[in-house]
PDB file of C-alpha atoms in Angstrom:
ATOM      1  CA  MET A   1     102.189  99.117 100.055  1.00  0.00           C
ATOM      2  CA  THR A   2     100.358  96.724  97.685  1.00  0.00           C
ATOM      3  CA  ARG A   3     103.518  96.172  95.644  1.00  0.00           C
ATOM      4  CA  ARG A   4     105.487  95.301  98.774  1.00  0.00           C
ATOM      5  CA  GLU A   5     102.802  92.849  99.906  1.00  0.00           C
ATOM      6  CA  LEU A   6     102.688  91.121  96.532  1.00  0.00           C
ATOM      7  CA  ASP A   7     106.481  90.948  96.263  1.00  0.00           C
ATOM      8  CA  ALA A   8     106.697  89.436  99.742  1.00  0.00           C
ATOM      9  CA  ALA A   9     104.001  86.883  98.847  1.00  0.00           C
ATOM     10  CA  GLY A  10     105.891  85.857  95.712  1.00  0.00           C
ATOM     11  CA  VAL A  11     103.113  86.912  93.318  1.00  0.00           C
ATOM     12  CA  ALA A  12     104.892  87.807  90.069  1.00  0.00           C
ATOM     13  CA  ASP A  13     102.325  87.438  87.275  1.00  0.00           C
ATOM     14  CA  PRO A  14     100.963  90.912  86.392  1.00  0.00           C
ATOM     15  CA  ALA A  15      97.359  89.747  85.914  1.00  0.00           C
ATOM     16  CA  LEU A  16      97.442  87.899  89.220  1.00  0.00           C
ATOM     17  CA  ARG A  17      98.929  90.922  90.965  1.00  0.00           C
ATOM     18  CA  ALA A  18      96.058  93.021  89.612  1.00  0.00           C
ATOM     19  CA  ALA A  19      93.570  90.416  90.883  1.00  0.00           C
ATOM     20  CA  TYR A  20      95.037  90.513  94.390  1.00  0.00           C
ATOM     21  CA  SER A  21      95.027  94.310  94.319  1.00  0.00           C
ATOM     22  CA  CYS A  22      91.307  94.223  93.499  1.00  0.00           C
ATOM     23  CA  CYS A  23      90.711  92.086  96.595  1.00  0.00           C
ATOM     24  CA  ARG A  24      92.704  94.473  98.741  1.00  0.00           C
ATOM     25  CA  GLU A  25      90.586  97.387  97.531  1.00  0.00           C
ATOM     26  CA  LEU A  26      87.404  95.504  98.444  1.00  0.00           C
ATOM     27  CA  ASN A  27      88.761  94.869 101.923  1.00  0.00           C
ATOM     28  CA  ALA A  28      89.780  98.499 102.402  1.00  0.00           C
ATOM     29  CA  ARG A  29      86.411  99.808 101.166  1.00  0.00           C
ATOM     30  CA  HIS A  30      84.010  97.462 102.923  1.00  0.00           C
ATOM     31  CA  GLY A  31      85.789  95.928 105.905  1.00  0.00           C
ATOM     32  CA  LYS A  32      87.301  98.832 107.794  1.00  0.00           C
ATOM     33  CA  THR A  33      87.656  96.968 111.093  1.00  0.00           C
ATOM     34  CA  TYR A  34      89.002  93.852 109.397  1.00  0.00           C
ATOM     35  CA  PHE A  35      91.308  95.810 107.084  1.00  0.00           C
ATOM     36  CA  LEU A  36      92.860  97.660 110.008  1.00  0.00           C
ATOM     37  CA  ALA A  37      93.656  94.345 111.685  1.00  0.00           C
ATOM     38  CA  THR A  38      95.220  92.893 108.514  1.00  0.00           C
ATOM     39  CA  ARG A  39      97.720  95.764 108.497  1.00  0.00           C
ATOM     40  CA  LEU A  40      99.286  94.055 111.510  1.00  0.00           C
ATOM     41  CA  LEU A  41      99.940  90.776 109.693  1.00  0.00           C
ATOM     42  CA  PRO A  42     103.396  89.875 108.412  1.00  0.00           C
ATOM     43  CA  VAL A  43     103.561  91.454 104.987  1.00  0.00           C
ATOM     44  CA  GLU A  44     103.840  88.133 103.122  1.00  0.00           C
ATOM     45  CA  HIS A  45     100.456  86.934 104.479  1.00  0.00           C
ATOM     46  CA  ARG A  46      98.342  89.983 103.700  1.00  0.00           C
ATOM     47  CA  SER A  47      97.562  89.308 100.053  1.00  0.00           C
ATOM     48  CA  ALA A  48      96.145  85.854 100.813  1.00  0.00           C
ATOM     49  CA  VAL A  49      93.916  87.258 103.564  1.00  0.00           C
ATOM     50  CA  HIS A  50      92.700  89.991 101.213  1.00  0.00           C
ATOM     51  CA  ALA A  51      91.868  87.325  98.615  1.00  0.00           C
ATOM     52  CA  LEU A  52      89.821  85.261 101.067  1.00  0.00           C
ATOM     53  CA  TYR A  53      87.959  88.348 102.261  1.00  0.00           C
ATOM     54  CA  GLY A  54      87.505  89.688  98.737  1.00  0.00           C
ATOM     55  CA  PHE A  55      85.891  86.492  97.487  1.00  0.00           C
ATOM     56  CA  ALA A  56      83.550  86.321 100.496  1.00  0.00           C
ATOM     57  CA  ARG A  57      82.612  89.964  99.992  1.00  0.00           C
ATOM     58  CA  TRP A  58      81.977  89.471  96.281  1.00  0.00           C
ATOM     59  CA  ALA A  59      79.561  86.591  96.912  1.00  0.00           C
ATOM     60  CA  ASP A  60      77.881  88.401  99.795  1.00  0.00           C
ATOM     61  CA  ASP A  61      77.277  91.466  97.616  1.00  0.00           C
ATOM     62  CA  ILE A  62      75.477  89.345  95.022  1.00  0.00           C
ATOM     63  CA  VAL A  63      73.095  88.194  97.735  1.00  0.00           C
ATOM     64  CA  ASP A  64      72.791  91.200 100.026  1.00  0.00           C
ATOM     65  CA  ASP A  65      73.627  94.524  98.371  1.00  0.00           C
ATOM     66  CA  LEU A  66      70.569  96.747  98.872  1.00  0.00           C
ATOM     67  CA  GLU A  67      71.564  98.844  95.849  1.00  0.00           C
ATOM     68  CA  ARG A  68      71.177  95.883  93.491  1.00  0.00           C
ATOM     69  CA  ARG A  69      67.829  95.496  91.757  1.00  0.00           C
ATOM     70  CA  GLU A  70      68.016  91.881  90.556  1.00  0.00           C
ATOM     71  CA  ALA A  71      65.210  89.494  91.468  1.00  0.00           C
ATOM     72  CA  PRO A  72      66.116  86.492  93.659  1.00  0.00           C
ATOM     73  CA  CYS A  73      66.142  84.184  90.612  1.00  0.00           C
ATOM     74  CA  GLU A  74      68.703  86.437  88.904  1.00  0.00           C
ATOM     75  CA  ARG A  75      70.847  86.584  92.044  1.00  0.00           C
ATOM     76  CA  ASP A  76      70.713  82.801  92.188  1.00  0.00           C
ATOM     77  CA  ARG A  77      71.905  82.678  88.574  1.00  0.00           C
ATOM     78  CA  LEU A  78      74.789  85.049  89.361  1.00  0.00           C
ATOM     79  CA  LEU A  79      75.740  82.967  92.379  1.00  0.00           C
ATOM     80  CA  LYS A  80      75.742  79.795  90.257  1.00  0.00           C
ATOM     81  CA  CYS A  81      77.951  81.549  87.703  1.00  0.00           C
ATOM     82  CA  LEU A  82      80.351  82.502  90.497  1.00  0.00           C
ATOM     83  CA  GLU A  83      80.312  78.913  91.765  1.00  0.00           C
ATOM     84  CA  GLY A  84      81.122  77.583  88.296  1.00  0.00           C
ATOM     85  CA  ASP A  85      83.857  80.162  87.805  1.00  0.00           C
ATOM     86  CA  LEU A  86      85.393  79.198  91.145  1.00  0.00           C
ATOM     87  CA  ALA A  87      85.258  75.467  90.380  1.00  0.00           C
ATOM     88  CA  TYR A  88      87.058  76.107  87.092  1.00  0.00           C
ATOM     89  CA  ALA A  89      89.626  78.364  88.756  1.00  0.00           C
ATOM     90  CA  LEU A  90      90.367  75.854  91.512  1.00  0.00           C
ATOM     91  CA  ARG A  91      91.025  73.228  88.822  1.00  0.00           C
ATOM     92  CA  SER A  92      92.962  75.361  86.365  1.00  0.00           C
ATOM     93  CA  GLY A  93      94.046  78.606  88.018  1.00  0.00           C
ATOM     94  CA  GLY A  94      91.943  80.634  85.554  1.00  0.00           C
ATOM     95  CA  GLY A  95      88.627  82.304  86.267  1.00  0.00           C
ATOM     96  CA  ASP A  96      86.707  85.236  84.809  1.00  0.00           C
ATOM     97  CA  GLU A  97      86.560  87.431  87.910  1.00  0.00           C
ATOM     98  CA  PRO A  98      89.753  88.870  89.468  1.00  0.00           C
ATOM     99  CA  VAL A  99      88.624  87.916  92.979  1.00  0.00           C
ATOM    100  CA  VAL A 100      88.120  84.325  91.810  1.00  0.00           C
ATOM    101  CA  ARG A 101      91.599  84.134  90.277  1.00  0.00           C
ATOM    102  CA  ALA A 102      93.150  85.523  93.459  1.00  0.00           C
ATOM    103  CA  VAL A 103      91.296  83.198  95.840  1.00  0.00           C
ATOM    104  CA  ALA A 104      92.052  80.162  93.658  1.00  0.00           C
ATOM    105  CA  ASP A 105      95.743  81.071  93.700  1.00  0.00           C
ATOM    106  CA  THR A 106      95.601  81.447  97.505  1.00  0.00           C
ATOM    107  CA  ALA A 107      93.877  78.058  97.850  1.00  0.00           C
ATOM    108  CA  ALA A 108      96.614  76.440  95.762  1.00  0.00           C
ATOM    109  CA  ARG A 109      99.485  78.140  97.619  1.00  0.00           C
ATOM    110  CA  TYR A 110      98.198  77.175 101.062  1.00  0.00           C
ATOM    111  CA  GLY A 111      96.425  73.897 100.350  1.00  0.00           C
ATOM    112  CA  ILE A 112      93.024  75.180 101.505  1.00  0.00           C
ATOM    113  CA  ASP A 113      90.302  72.519 101.397  1.00  0.00           C
ATOM    114  CA  HIS A 114      88.019  73.216  98.433  1.00  0.00           C
ATOM    115  CA  ALA A 115      85.017  71.898 100.379  1.00  0.00           C
ATOM    116  CA  LEU A 116      85.179  75.012 102.564  1.00  0.00           C
ATOM    117  CA  PHE A 117      84.337  77.175  99.546  1.00  0.00           C
ATOM    118  CA  ALA A 118      81.450  74.882  98.605  1.00  0.00           C
ATOM    119  CA  ASP A 119      80.046  75.146 102.135  1.00  0.00           C
ATOM    120  CA  PHE A 120      80.343  78.919 101.995  1.00  0.00           C
ATOM    121  CA  LEU A 121      78.434  79.169  98.721  1.00  0.00           C
ATOM    122  CA  THR A 122      75.724  76.865 100.070  1.00  0.00           C
ATOM    123  CA  SER A 123      75.084  79.296 102.916  1.00  0.00           C
ATOM    124  CA  MET A 124      75.103  82.222 100.491  1.00  0.00           C
ATOM    125  CA  ARG A 125      72.402  80.450  98.498  1.00  0.00           C
ATOM    126  CA  ASP A 126      70.392  79.934 101.686  1.00  0.00           C
ATOM    127  CA  ASP A 127      70.225  83.718 102.007  1.00  0.00           C
ATOM    128  CA  LEU A 128      68.150  83.827  98.827  1.00  0.00           C
ATOM    129  CA  ARG A 129      65.362  81.703 100.315  1.00  0.00           C
ATOM    130  CA  VAL A 130      65.671  81.601 104.124  1.00  0.00           C
ATOM    131  CA  THR A 131      64.433  84.668 106.002  1.00  0.00           C
ATOM    132  CA  ASP A 132      64.721  83.576 109.635  1.00  0.00           C
ATOM    133  CA  TYR A 133      66.016  80.826 111.907  1.00  0.00           C
ATOM    134  CA  PRO A 134      63.719  79.207 114.473  1.00  0.00           C
ATOM    135  CA  THR A 135      66.527  78.093 116.802  1.00  0.00           C
ATOM    136  CA  TYR A 136      70.145  78.916 117.572  1.00  0.00           C
ATOM    137  CA  ALA A 137      71.132  75.396 116.458  1.00  0.00           C
ATOM    138  CA  GLU A 138      69.694  76.081 113.002  1.00  0.00           C
ATOM    139  CA  LEU A 139      71.400  79.469 112.844  1.00  0.00           C
ATOM    140  CA  ARG A 140      74.695  77.882 113.868  1.00  0.00           C
ATOM    141  CA  ALA A 141      74.343  75.325 111.055  1.00  0.00           C
ATOM    142  CA  TYR A 142      73.932  78.190 108.583  1.00  0.00           C
ATOM    143  CA  MET A 143      76.939  79.989 110.093  1.00  0.00           C
ATOM    144  CA  HIS A 144      79.161  76.965 109.547  1.00  0.00           C
ATOM    145  CA  GLY A 145      79.159  77.884 105.871  1.00  0.00           C
ATOM    146  CA  SER A 146      78.824  81.635 106.165  1.00  0.00           C
ATOM    147  CA  ALA A 147      81.379  82.270 108.923  1.00  0.00           C
ATOM    148  CA  ALA A 148      83.096  79.246 110.489  1.00  0.00           C
ATOM    149  CA  VAL A 149      84.620  78.219 107.165  1.00  0.00           C
ATOM    150  CA  ILE A 150      86.282  81.632 106.877  1.00  0.00           C
ATOM    151  CA  GLY A 151      88.189  80.960 110.081  1.00  0.00           C
ATOM    152  CA  LEU A 152      89.112  77.499 108.804  1.00  0.00           C
ATOM    153  CA  GLN A 153      90.300  78.921 105.462  1.00  0.00           C
ATOM    154  CA  MET A 154      92.516  81.355 107.355  1.00  0.00           C
ATOM    155  CA  LEU A 155      94.317  78.738 109.442  1.00  0.00           C
ATOM    156  CA  PRO A 156      96.703  77.471 106.719  1.00  0.00           C
ATOM    157  CA  VAL A 157      97.577  81.077 105.856  1.00  0.00           C
ATOM    158  CA  LEU A 158      98.235  82.168 109.433  1.00  0.00           C
ATOM    159  CA  GLY A 159     100.030  79.053 110.637  1.00  0.00           C
ATOM    160  CA  THR A 160      99.802  77.335 114.017  1.00  0.00           C
ATOM    161  CA  VAL A 161     102.151  76.111 116.750  1.00  0.00           C
ATOM    162  CA  VAL A 162      99.884  73.129 117.458  1.00  0.00           C
ATOM    163  CA  PRO A 163      98.375  70.564 115.082  1.00  0.00           C
ATOM    164  CA  ARG A 164      95.917  72.411 112.873  1.00  0.00           C
ATOM    165  CA  GLU A 165      92.982  70.218 113.929  1.00  0.00           C
ATOM    166  CA  GLU A 166      93.511  71.360 117.525  1.00  0.00           C
ATOM    167  CA  ALA A 167      93.218  75.026 116.561  1.00  0.00           C
ATOM    168  CA  ALA A 168      90.367  74.498 114.065  1.00  0.00           C
ATOM    169  CA  PRO A 169      87.387  74.612 116.500  1.00  0.00           C
ATOM    170  CA  HIS A 170      88.617  77.914 117.925  1.00  0.00           C
ATOM    171  CA  ALA A 171      89.193  79.402 114.465  1.00  0.00           C
ATOM    172  CA  ALA A 172      85.684  78.359 113.438  1.00  0.00           C
ATOM    173  CA  ALA A 173      84.249  79.886 116.625  1.00  0.00           C
ATOM    174  CA  LEU A 174      86.038  83.174 115.937  1.00  0.00           C
ATOM    175  CA  GLY A 175      84.410  83.391 112.516  1.00  0.00           C
ATOM    176  CA  VAL A 176      81.026  82.731 114.124  1.00  0.00           C
ATOM    177  CA  ALA A 177      81.651  85.332 116.866  1.00  0.00           C
ATOM    178  CA  PHE A 178      82.463  87.973 114.265  1.00  0.00           C
ATOM    179  CA  GLN A 179      79.327  87.164 112.272  1.00  0.00           C
ATOM    180  CA  LEU A 180      77.066  87.153 115.332  1.00  0.00           C
ATOM    181  CA  THR A 181      78.483  90.592 116.125  1.00  0.00           C
ATOM    182  CA  ASN A 182      77.565  91.753 112.641  1.00  0.00           C
ATOM    183  CA  PHE A 183      74.079  90.262 112.978  1.00  0.00           C
ATOM    184  CA  LEU A 184      73.496  92.163 116.203  1.00  0.00           C
ATOM    185  CA  ARG A 185      74.862  95.413 114.778  1.00  0.00           C
ATOM    186  CA  ASP A 186      72.847  95.058 111.540  1.00  0.00           C
ATOM    187  CA  VAL A 187      69.422  93.985 112.866  1.00  0.00           C
ATOM    188  CA  GLY A 188      67.756  97.000 111.247  1.00  0.00           C
ATOM    189  CA  GLU A 189      69.498  96.665 107.884  1.00  0.00           C
ATOM    190  CA  ASP A 190      68.771  92.934 107.754  1.00  0.00           C
ATOM    191  CA  LEU A 191      65.083  93.662 108.405  1.00  0.00           C
ATOM    192  CA  ASP A 192      65.169  95.932 105.363  1.00  0.00           C
ATOM    193  CA  ARG A 193      66.333  92.877 103.384  1.00  0.00           C
ATOM    194  CA  GLY A 194      63.469  90.849 104.815  1.00  0.00           C
ATOM    195  CA  ARG A 195      65.673  88.785 107.128  1.00  0.00           C
ATOM    196  CA  VAL A 196      66.013  88.198 110.863  1.00  0.00           C
ATOM    197  CA  TYR A 197      69.227  86.505 111.955  1.00  0.00           C
ATOM    198  CA  LEU A 198      68.509  86.537 115.687  1.00  0.00           C
ATOM    199  CA  PRO A 199      67.074  83.103 116.583  1.00  0.00           C
ATOM    200  CA  ALA A 200      63.288  83.138 116.893  1.00  0.00           C
ATOM    201  CA  ASP A 201      63.383  81.139 120.139  1.00  0.00           C
ATOM    202  CA  LEU A 202      65.705  83.693 121.754  1.00  0.00           C
ATOM    203  CA  LEU A 203      63.416  86.527 120.672  1.00  0.00           C
ATOM    204  CA  ALA A 204      60.263  84.705 121.788  1.00  0.00           C
ATOM    205  CA  ALA A 205      61.738  84.131 125.250  1.00  0.00           C
ATOM    206  CA  HIS A 206      61.515  87.917 125.683  1.00  0.00           C
ATOM    207  CA  GLY A 207      58.161  88.399 123.959  1.00  0.00           C
ATOM    208  CA  VAL A 208      59.633  89.595 120.652  1.00  0.00           C
ATOM    209  CA  ASP A 209      58.729  88.559 117.115  1.00  0.00           C
ATOM    210  CA  ARG A 210      59.366  89.884 113.612  1.00  0.00           C
ATOM    211  CA  GLU A 211      56.241  92.070 113.736  1.00  0.00           C
ATOM    212  CA  LEU A 212      57.476  93.885 116.842  1.00  0.00           C
ATOM    213  CA  LEU A 213      60.925  94.392 115.324  1.00  0.00           C
ATOM    214  CA  GLU A 214      59.390  95.827 112.147  1.00  0.00           C
ATOM    215  CA  TRP A 215      57.166  98.128 114.208  1.00  0.00           C
ATOM    216  CA  SER A 216      60.193  99.474 116.059  1.00  0.00           C
ATOM    217  CA  ARG A 217      62.188  99.850 112.853  1.00  0.00           C
ATOM    218  CA  GLY A 218      59.340 101.635 111.099  1.00  0.00           C
ATOM    219  CA  THR A 219      58.313 103.988 113.925  1.00  0.00           C
ATOM    220  CA  GLY A 220      61.693 104.658 115.519  1.00  0.00           C
ATOM    221  CA  ARG A 221      60.190 103.754 118.881  1.00  0.00           C
ATOM    222  CA  ARG A 222      61.764 101.410 121.415  1.00  0.00           C
ATOM    223  CA  ASP A 223      60.352  98.582 123.476  1.00  0.00           C
ATOM    224  CA  PRO A 224      61.861  97.060 126.645  1.00  0.00           C
ATOM    225  CA  ARG A 225      61.193  93.558 125.339  1.00  0.00           C
ATOM    226  CA  ILE A 226      63.389  94.214 122.315  1.00  0.00           C
ATOM    227  CA  ARG A 227      66.151  95.582 124.505  1.00  0.00           C
ATOM    228  CA  ALA A 228      66.019  92.481 126.720  1.00  0.00           C
ATOM    229  CA  ALA A 229      66.279  90.221 123.663  1.00  0.00           C
ATOM    230  CA  LEU A 230      69.250  92.185 122.328  1.00  0.00           C
ATOM    231  CA  VAL A 231      70.991  91.980 125.708  1.00  0.00           C
ATOM    232  CA  ALA A 232      70.504  88.197 125.595  1.00  0.00           C
ATOM    233  CA  ALA A 233      71.889  88.073 122.034  1.00  0.00           C
ATOM    234  CA  GLU A 234      74.926  90.044 123.176  1.00  0.00           C
ATOM    235  CA  ALA A 235      75.520  87.578 126.021  1.00  0.00           C
ATOM    236  CA  MET A 236      75.208  84.661 123.597  1.00  0.00           C
ATOM    237  CA  THR A 237      77.758  86.284 121.273  1.00  0.00           C
ATOM    238  CA  ARG A 238      80.240  86.950 124.060  1.00  0.00           C
ATOM    239  CA  GLY A 239      80.005  83.268 124.927  1.00  0.00           C
ATOM    240  CA  VAL A 240      81.220  82.406 121.421  1.00  0.00           C
ATOM    241  CA  TYR A 241      84.123  84.843 121.824  1.00  0.00           C
ATOM    242  CA  ARG A 242      85.103  82.855 124.911  1.00  0.00           C
ATOM    243  CA  GLU A 243      85.038  79.678 122.799  1.00  0.00           C
ATOM    244  CA  ALA A 244      87.342  81.317 120.269  1.00  0.00           C
ATOM    245  CA  GLU A 245      89.890  83.090 122.477  1.00  0.00           C
ATOM    246  CA  PRO A 246      92.125  80.101 123.431  1.00  0.00           C
ATOM    247  CA  GLY A 247      92.886  79.622 119.741  1.00  0.00           C
ATOM    248  CA  ILE A 248      94.844  82.875 119.495  1.00  0.00           C
ATOM    249  CA  ALA A 249      97.741  81.397 121.496  1.00  0.00           C
ATOM    250  CA  MET A 250      97.760  78.426 119.097  1.00  0.00           C
ATOM    251  CA  LEU A 251      98.664  80.625 116.128  1.00  0.00           C
ATOM    252  CA  ASP A 252     102.088  81.547 114.798  1.00  0.00           C
ATOM    253  CA  PRO A 253     103.408  84.212 117.229  1.00  0.00           C
ATOM    254  CA  ARG A 254     103.878  86.683 114.371  1.00  0.00           C
ATOM    255  CA  VAL A 255     100.160  86.705 113.489  1.00  0.00           C
ATOM    256  CA  ARG A 256      98.737  86.726 117.012  1.00  0.00           C
ATOM    257  CA  PRO A 257      98.777  90.547 117.343  1.00  0.00           C
ATOM    258  CA  CYS A 258      96.628  90.847 114.216  1.00  0.00           C
ATOM    259  CA  ILE A 259      94.055  88.312 115.374  1.00  0.00           C
ATOM    260  CA  ARG A 260      94.061  89.706 118.905  1.00  0.00           C
ATOM    261  CA  THR A 261      93.419  93.170 117.471  1.00  0.00           C
ATOM    262  CA  ALA A 262      90.526  91.887 115.330  1.00  0.00           C
ATOM    263  CA  PHE A 263      89.179  90.076 118.407  1.00  0.00           C
ATOM    264  CA  THR A 264      89.343  93.312 120.406  1.00  0.00           C
ATOM    265  CA  LEU A 265      87.895  95.528 117.663  1.00  0.00           C
ATOM    266  CA  TYR A 266      84.931  93.266 116.990  1.00  0.00           C
ATOM    267  CA  GLY A 267      84.335  92.915 120.710  1.00  0.00           C
ATOM    268  CA  GLY A 268      84.380  96.704 120.758  1.00  0.00           C
ATOM    269  CA  ILE A 269      81.355  96.702 118.438  1.00  0.00           C
ATOM    270  CA  LEU A 270      79.438  94.842 121.161  1.00  0.00           C
ATOM    271  CA  ASP A 271      80.626  97.441 123.669  1.00  0.00           C
ATOM    272  CA  ALA A 272      79.422 100.232 121.365  1.00  0.00           C
ATOM    273  CA  ILE A 273      76.023  98.559 120.968  1.00  0.00           C
ATOM    274  CA  ALA A 274      75.615  98.423 124.752  1.00  0.00           C
ATOM    275  CA  GLU A 275      76.894 101.977 125.253  1.00  0.00           C
ATOM    276  CA  GLN A 276      74.361 103.259 122.693  1.00  0.00           C
ATOM    277  CA  GLY A 277      71.466 101.600 124.492  1.00  0.00           C
ATOM    278  CA  TYR A 278      70.975  98.683 122.067  1.00  0.00           C
ATOM    279  CA  ALA A 279      69.488 101.049 119.478  1.00  0.00           C
ATOM    280  CA  VAL A 280      70.555  98.816 116.587  1.00  0.00           C
ATOM    281  CA  LEU A 281      67.107  98.951 114.987  1.00  0.00           C
ATOM    282  CA  HIS A 282      67.542 102.679 114.490  1.00  0.00           C
ATOM    283  CA  ARG A 283      71.250 103.253 113.868  1.00  0.00           C
ATOM    284  CA  ARG A 284      74.415 101.270 113.293  1.00  0.00           C
ATOM    285  CA  ALA A 285      76.813 101.061 116.233  1.00  0.00           C
ATOM    286  CA  VAL A 286      80.422 101.814 115.280  1.00  0.00           C
ATOM    287  CA  VAL A 287      83.717 101.718 117.133  1.00  0.00           C
ATOM    288  CA  SER A 288      85.177 105.203 117.360  1.00  0.00           C
ATOM    289  CA  ARG A 289      88.318 106.050 115.405  1.00  0.00           C
ATOM    290  CA  ARG A 290      90.081 106.768 118.653  1.00  0.00           C
ATOM    291  CA  ARG A 291      89.296 103.288 120.011  1.00  0.00           C
ATOM    292  CA  ARG A 292      90.305 101.634 116.720  1.00  0.00           C
ATOM    293  CA  ALA A 293      93.577 103.560 116.731  1.00  0.00           C
ATOM    294  CA  ALA A 294      94.299 102.555 120.333  1.00  0.00           C
ATOM    295  CA  SER A 295      93.708  98.886 119.512  1.00  0.00           C
ATOM    296  CA  ALA A 296      95.950  99.126 116.461  1.00  0.00           C
ATOM    297  CA  ALA A 297      98.687 100.808 118.494  1.00  0.00           C
ATOM    298  CA  ALA A 298      98.527  98.028 121.062  1.00  0.00           C
ATOM    299  CA  GLY A 299      98.858  95.531 118.233  1.00  0.00           C
ATOM    300  CA  VAL A 300     101.970  97.289 116.941  1.00  0.00           C
ATOM    301  CA  VAL A 301     103.541  97.050 120.400  1.00  0.00           C
ATOM    302  CA  HIS A 302     102.798  93.313 120.530  1.00  0.00           C
ATOM    303  CA  ILE A 303     104.291  92.845 117.066  1.00  0.00           C
ATOM    304  CA  ALA A 304     107.489  94.612 118.100  1.00  0.00           C
ATOM    305  CA  ALA A 305     107.708  92.443 121.219  1.00  0.00           C
ATOM    306  CA  ALA A 306     107.126  89.233 119.216  1.00  0.00           C
ATOM    307  CA  ARG A 307     109.837  90.184 116.698  1.00  0.00           C
ATOM    308  CA  TRP A 308     112.254  91.027 119.504  1.00  0.00           C
ATOM    309  CA  ARG A 309     111.655  87.636 121.147  1.00  0.00           C
ATOM    310  CA  THR A 310     112.190  85.895 117.805  1.00  0.00           C
ATOM    311  CA  ARG A 311     115.522  87.690 117.275  1.00  0.00           C
ATOM    312  CA  GLU A 312     116.629  86.883 120.813  1.00  0.00           C
ATOM    313  CA  ARG A 313     115.872  83.187 120.374  1.00  0.00           C
ATOM    314  CA  ARG A 314     117.865  83.113 117.138  1.00  0.00           C
ATOM    315  CA  ARG A 315     120.847  84.676 118.896  1.00  0.00           C
ATOM    316  CA  MET A 316     120.814  82.218 121.793  1.00  0.00           C
ATOM    317  CA  PRO A 317     123.124  79.206 121.796  1.00  0.00           C
ATOM    318  CA  HIS A 318     121.398  75.865 121.267  1.00  0.00           C
ATOM    319  CA  ALA A 319     121.614  74.981 124.947  1.00  0.00           C
ATOM    320  CA  GLY A 320     119.856  78.188 125.903  1.00  0.00           C
ATOM    321  CA  GLY A 321     117.205  77.591 123.283  1.00  0.00           C
ATOM    322  CA  ALA A 322     116.597  74.116 124.674  1.00  0.00           C
ATOM    323  CA  ALA A 323     116.160  75.589 128.140  1.00  0.00           C
ATOM    324  CA  LEU A 324     113.354  77.770 126.847  1.00  0.00           C
ATOM    325  CA  GLN A 325     111.364  74.993 125.247  1.00  0.00           C
ATOM    326  CA  GLY A 326     109.253  74.383 128.355  1.00  0.00           C
ATOM    327  CA  LYS A 327     107.986  77.964 128.471  1.00  0.00           C
ATOM    328  CA  GLY A 328     105.352  77.507 125.763  1.00  0.00           C
ATOM    329  CA  PRO A 329     104.241  80.010 123.155  1.00  0.00           C
ATOM    330  CA  ALA A 330     104.346  83.720 123.880  1.00  0.00           C
ATOM    331  CA  GLN A 331     100.957  85.325 124.491  1.00  0.00           C
TER     332      GLN A 331
END
């Protein structure tokens, strides 16, 4: 399938094809929910999405991988090396790392604003020195670089039926919603890294602080105050999903099933957290294979319907096509 994706994307250079394939492997290995959704994209868009994800994953692993043993100063050095490599690749198309070559090629093909990559790397560097966020506003500022920019990078690849600036706030919100979902799912793992991504003011409103979270993580015991705080964090996250959802209808009809599926699958993580009693300090909540398969199947049905509508419009005489213009984009 990789060869078909690369052929459809017009990637002919063998070294560049290998670089994109490396990104696809990263996506398949680390982003199971996300990778499943990308399978629903038009084939010519998949390689670019894999490149964007692969680069983000590569940087995140420098900062967060629990298996790595480098000191923070060494991780900072590696991140600066990645930043320099990316800057060179964006200028020249080169780059030492395959993921850097692939993402630079994607940025050039789709005219992605280079400042979005700089903002992303700034937030990655924050992870080397910031261990908590006193308020939601401060967390949201961090997530502009760590999550919102990913949605904004995706927009030129996916395409829109409205001016891009109209869809941009919703795309940014979707990136934030996905990351807030990950933060809620990974509270325990993030504590192991010395970080708390739930805003301190939200936790304090329910009588929770880092010490209580660490006690629960270390003893395996639960506390009703922690549960109340996690319920509030879930409600906050669902509010961001509501901010994001109108943007799906603003996308190219061919990509909507993919984004809708990702929206549903990530929302399903929140459902799983609730169904498992908000035990995220003790185990990771996952969406069952059966639920993932059902969401993917629904996406396939929507893709078939979108392609059928596209074929029907192409067959219609011009007068008939004009009569349809007032109906708006298909959902």
